[in-house]
mmCIF file of C-alpha atoms in Angstrom:
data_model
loop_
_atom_site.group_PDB
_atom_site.id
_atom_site.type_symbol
_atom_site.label_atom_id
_atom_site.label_comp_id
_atom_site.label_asym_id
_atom_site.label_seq_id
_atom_site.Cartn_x
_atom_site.Cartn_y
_atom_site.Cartn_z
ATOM 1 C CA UNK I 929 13.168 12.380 -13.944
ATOM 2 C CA UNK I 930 13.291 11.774 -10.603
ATOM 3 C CA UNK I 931 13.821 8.414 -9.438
ATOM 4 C CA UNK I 932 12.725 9.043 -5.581
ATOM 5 C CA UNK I 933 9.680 10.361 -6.431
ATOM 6 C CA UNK I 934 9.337 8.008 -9.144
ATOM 7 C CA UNK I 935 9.783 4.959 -6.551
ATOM 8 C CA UNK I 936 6.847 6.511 -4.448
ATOM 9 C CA UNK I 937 4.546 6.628 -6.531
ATOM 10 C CA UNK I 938 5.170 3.251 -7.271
ATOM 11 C CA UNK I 939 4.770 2.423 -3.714
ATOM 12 C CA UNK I 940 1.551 4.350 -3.358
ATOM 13 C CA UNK I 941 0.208 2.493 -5.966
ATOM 14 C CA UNK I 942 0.905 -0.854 -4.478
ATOM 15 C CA UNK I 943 -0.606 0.195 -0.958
ATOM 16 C CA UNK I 944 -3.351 1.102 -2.683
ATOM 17 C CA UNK I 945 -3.858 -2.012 -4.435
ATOM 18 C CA UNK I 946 -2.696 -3.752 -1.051
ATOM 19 C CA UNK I 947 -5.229 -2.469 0.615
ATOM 20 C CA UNK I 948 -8.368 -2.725 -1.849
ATOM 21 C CA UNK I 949 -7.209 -6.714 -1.676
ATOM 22 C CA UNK I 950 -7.485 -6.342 1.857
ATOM 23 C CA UNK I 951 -10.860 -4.926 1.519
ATOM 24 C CA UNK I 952 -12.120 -7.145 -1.033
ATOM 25 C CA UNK I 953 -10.807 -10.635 1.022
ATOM 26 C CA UNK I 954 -12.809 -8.584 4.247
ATOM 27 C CA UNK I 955 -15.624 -8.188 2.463
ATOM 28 C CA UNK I 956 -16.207 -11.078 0.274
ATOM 29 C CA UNK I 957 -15.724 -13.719 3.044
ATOM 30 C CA UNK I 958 -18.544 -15.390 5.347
ATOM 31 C CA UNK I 959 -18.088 -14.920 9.230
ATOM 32 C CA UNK I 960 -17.081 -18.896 8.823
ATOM 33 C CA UNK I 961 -14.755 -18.855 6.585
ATOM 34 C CA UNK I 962 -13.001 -15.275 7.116
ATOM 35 C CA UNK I 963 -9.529 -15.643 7.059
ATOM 36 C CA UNK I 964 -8.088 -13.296 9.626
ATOM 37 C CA UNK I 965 -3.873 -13.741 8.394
ATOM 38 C CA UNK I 966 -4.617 -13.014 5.000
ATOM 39 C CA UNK I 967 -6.664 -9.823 5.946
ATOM 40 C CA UNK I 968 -4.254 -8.417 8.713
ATOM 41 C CA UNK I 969 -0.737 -9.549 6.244
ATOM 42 C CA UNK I 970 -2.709 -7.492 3.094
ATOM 43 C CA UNK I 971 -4.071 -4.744 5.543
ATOM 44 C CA UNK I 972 -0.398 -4.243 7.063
ATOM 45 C CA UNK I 973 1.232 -4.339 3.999
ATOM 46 C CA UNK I 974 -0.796 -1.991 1.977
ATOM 47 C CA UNK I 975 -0.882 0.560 5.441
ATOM 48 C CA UNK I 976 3.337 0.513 5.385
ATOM 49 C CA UNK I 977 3.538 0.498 1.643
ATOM 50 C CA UNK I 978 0.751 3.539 0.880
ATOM 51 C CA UNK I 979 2.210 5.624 4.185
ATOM 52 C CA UNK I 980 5.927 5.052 2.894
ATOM 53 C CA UNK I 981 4.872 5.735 -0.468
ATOM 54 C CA UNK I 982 3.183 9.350 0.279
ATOM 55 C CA UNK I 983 5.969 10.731 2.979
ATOM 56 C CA UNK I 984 8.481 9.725 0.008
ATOM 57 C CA UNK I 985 6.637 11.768 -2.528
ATOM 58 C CA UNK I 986 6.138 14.619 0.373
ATOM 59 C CA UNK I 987 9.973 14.802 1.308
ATOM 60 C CA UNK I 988 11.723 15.039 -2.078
ATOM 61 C CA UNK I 989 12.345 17.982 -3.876
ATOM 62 C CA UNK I 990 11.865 19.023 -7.142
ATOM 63 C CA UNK I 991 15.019 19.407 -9.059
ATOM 64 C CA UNK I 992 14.722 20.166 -12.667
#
């Protein structure tokens, strides 16, 4: 098993997650009460961790 590829994944899935939050905060808030941090901190964080995630899972190789 490959631990790289492994730890990718992983991070994929928490972008992902990172940003449905993000979309879910965005969406669910009034134009009042909208709280811009939380929305660009999730958004961010879910951007670095799904883009990191995928070129991870892109770059390593398959050894078996």
């Amino acid at each position: 098993m490959n631990l790289k590829r492994f730890f990718g994944g992983l991070l994929t899935i928490l972008g992902i997650v990172g940003l449905i939050y993000t979309a879910v905060i965005f969406a669910g808030a009034s134009a009042e009460t909208r709280d811009i941090k939380s929305v660009i901190i999730y958004g961010i964080l879910g951007i670095v961790f799904f883009t990191s995630g995928i070129s991870l899972v892109r770059t390593t190789k398959d050894e078996s």
